[in-house]
Amino acid sequence: MNKLITFLFPIILFGQFDQVQNGFGLDIGSSGSGMFITRHYIHASEKFVLNGELRFYDIKAEDETIVYDYYSGQYKTIGGKSLFMLPAFIGTNYYPFVGKIENNFSPFIAVKGGVITTVDGKESGTFSERWKNPILQFSPGGFVGCGIDFKMVGQSSVSAMVGYEILHLNKIADGKKDYSGFLIHLSFNRRAK
């Protein structure tokens, strides 16, 4: 984390960030899926973008499945976990090919780090019983990956990113201490007014 701050500090101090984008998107990962909101500060050179994101990440069990209950006529999830994470990350995207590609897409490398809030509920009971007194823990986490920005009409863009997400917890939650793994990150962005 200290290396990331050391890397970002000169960019923040001496940089000119003249564009701001807001976005939202979907995550599909090895441990679950979720959604997020994000904000991007684009450097005047367009080589760097500082960003921050807040995610809701629902953790799935390996044996979780959906079944149809003939008695109630409803679908139910069995074998699931009452566990979700709220990663809050800051980081940067680096665009190595600015001015070298003529089309409307821009490849980039992304590095993010921050704090993960893990909320672990009980595994049985009604919804309110499971989430009445959840166990909270805070741990460091991050993401390293690469992606492509597809620029569209109207100052909006779509970003597709793949990489490795670090979700290593301080204490065991639902039988595991490490929920790290592969992640697909799809974001829809629009320039802030």
C-alpha positions as a printed Julia matrix, in Angstrom:
193×3 Matrix{Float64}:
   0.0     0.0     0.0
   2.87    2.37    0.81
   4.38    1.74   -2.64
   1.05    2.68   -4.27
   0.87    5.94   -2.27
   4.51    6.75   -3.15
   3.72    6.17   -6.84
   0.51    8.24   -6.83
   1.72   11.19   -4.72
   3.8    12.94   -7.47
   0.98   12.44   -9.99
  -1.55   14.03   -7.62
   0.79   16.84   -6.54
   2.05   17.91   -9.97
  -0.79   16.72  -12.18
  -3.58   18.63  -13.84
  -6.82   16.71  -13.86
  -9.2    18.55  -16.15
 -11.87   15.88  -16.75
 -14.02   13.97  -14.3
 -16.13   10.9   -15.08
 -18.69    9.08  -12.94
 -19.66    5.49  -13.57
 -21.26    2.29  -12.37
 -20.87   -1.32  -13.33
 -20.9    -5.04  -12.68
 -18.29   -7.45  -11.33
 -18.09  -11.2   -11.93
 -15.4   -12.97   -9.96
 -14.14  -16.32   -8.76
 -15.74  -15.79   -5.34
 -18.99  -14.07   -6.31
 -20.48  -11.12   -8.13
 -21.5    -7.58   -7.42
 -21.9    -4.01   -8.54
 -20.01   -0.77   -7.96
 -19.9     2.99   -8.39
 -16.74    4.76   -9.5
 -15.24    8.21  -10.12
 -12.34    8.97  -12.48
 -10.04   12.01  -12.57
  -8.36   12.16  -16.0
  -4.9    13.73  -16.24
  -4.35   16.41  -18.92
  -1.86   14.13  -20.72
  -4.54   11.36  -20.81
  -1.83    8.85  -19.78
  -3.05    8.55  -16.18
  -6.45    8.33  -14.56
  -6.91    8.44  -10.8
  -9.99    6.57   -9.68
 -11.93    5.53   -6.65
 -14.63    2.92   -6.35
 -17.01    1.49   -3.81
 -18.33   -2.02   -4.44
 -20.93   -4.39   -3.12
 -19.59   -7.93   -3.62
 -21.84  -10.91   -2.77
 -19.78  -13.99   -1.9
 -21.05  -17.33   -3.24
 -20.41  -20.79   -1.78
 -18.87  -23.5    -3.97
 -21.95  -25.74   -3.53
 -24.57  -22.97   -3.77
 -27.45  -23.69   -6.15
 -31.0   -22.55   -6.9
 -33.85  -25.07   -6.57
 -37.59  -24.91   -7.16
 -39.77  -25.44   -4.06
 -42.96  -27.18   -5.25
 -44.71  -26.52   -1.93
 -44.39  -22.71   -2.11
 -44.02  -22.38   -5.9
 -40.89  -20.26   -5.42
 -37.21  -20.63   -6.28
 -34.85  -20.85   -3.31
 -31.1   -20.75   -2.86
 -29.58  -23.64   -0.91
 -26.04  -24.07    0.35
 -25.38  -20.32    0.23
 -23.32  -18.06    2.45
 -24.54  -15.02    4.34
 -21.43  -13.05    3.48
 -20.74   -9.91    1.48
 -17.86   -7.48    1.12
 -17.68   -3.74    0.58
 -14.27   -2.98   -0.99
 -13.37    0.74   -1.11
 -10.41    1.12   -3.47
  -8.37    3.99   -4.9
  -5.89    3.56   -7.7
  -4.71    4.5   -11.13
  -5.07    3.45  -14.75
  -2.02    3.86  -16.98
  -2.57    4.22  -20.76
   0.73    3.32  -22.51
  -0.54    3.82  -26.09
  -1.98    7.36  -25.92
  -1.59    8.98  -29.36
  -0.42    5.72  -30.97
  -3.82    4.14  -31.66
  -6.21    5.97  -33.98
  -9.43    4.18  -33.07
 -11.85    4.84  -30.24
 -10.36    2.29  -27.83
  -7.57    2.74  -25.29
  -5.83   -0.21  -23.56
  -4.7     0.38  -19.97
  -3.09   -1.22  -16.92
  -4.9    -0.82  -13.58
  -3.66   -0.97   -9.99
  -5.98   -0.36   -7.01
  -5.76   -0.76   -3.26
  -7.8     0.01   -0.2
  -9.92   -1.38    2.6
 -12.38   -4.27    2.49
 -15.29   -4.28    4.93
 -16.52   -7.86    5.37
 -20.05   -8.43    6.72
 -20.68  -12.01    7.87
 -24.23  -12.94    8.88
 -25.61  -16.14   10.39
 -26.19  -19.05    8.01
 -29.73  -19.96    9.08
 -32.98  -18.31   10.07
 -35.08  -15.6     8.5
 -33.49  -12.65    6.73
 -33.73  -10.4     9.79
 -32.36  -13.16   12.09
 -29.36  -13.78    9.8
 -28.43  -10.1     9.53
 -29.39   -8.89   13.03
 -25.85   -8.86   14.52
 -23.37   -9.56   11.7
 -19.65   -9.93   12.34
 -17.66   -7.07   10.79
 -13.99   -7.06    9.92
 -11.71   -4.7     8.04
  -8.73   -5.84    5.98
  -6.5    -4.47    3.19
  -7.15   -5.53   -0.39
  -6.47   -4.64   -3.98
  -6.72   -5.33   -7.69
  -4.18   -5.65  -10.52
  -5.31   -6.03  -14.11
  -5.61   -4.67  -17.61
  -8.48   -3.47  -19.74
  -9.78   -1.4   -22.61
 -11.8     1.83  -22.64
 -14.25    2.09  -25.54
 -15.08    5.76  -26.12
 -18.59    6.48  -27.35
 -20.62    9.44  -28.58
 -21.71   11.97  -25.96
 -18.57   11.9   -23.78
 -19.35    8.47  -22.39
 -17.32    5.28  -22.38
 -17.47    1.6   -21.55
 -14.54   -0.07  -19.79
 -13.89   -3.81  -19.76
 -11.2    -5.0   -17.37
  -9.87   -8.38  -16.24
  -7.37   -9.14  -13.52
  -6.6   -10.6   -10.13
  -8.39   -9.36   -7.05
  -6.77   -9.6    -3.6
  -9.37  -10.3    -0.9
  -7.27  -11.76    1.91
  -9.05  -11.38    5.28
  -7.54  -10.91    8.73
  -9.83  -13.57   10.27
 -11.72  -16.57    8.88
 -15.22  -15.77    7.56
 -17.51  -18.66    6.6
 -14.68  -21.2     6.61
 -12.18  -19.26    4.46
  -9.62  -16.56    5.03
  -8.79  -15.82    1.39
 -11.43  -14.98   -1.25
  -8.92  -13.71   -3.82
  -9.26  -14.68   -7.46
  -9.98  -13.74  -11.05
 -12.31  -10.79  -11.69
 -14.14   -9.37  -14.72
 -15.01   -5.69  -14.24
 -17.45   -3.93  -16.63
 -18.0    -0.19  -16.17
 -20.28    2.38  -17.85
 -18.86    5.92  -17.5
 -20.07    9.4   -18.35
 -18.36   12.76  -18.05
 -19.48   14.76  -15.02
 -21.14   18.08  -15.8
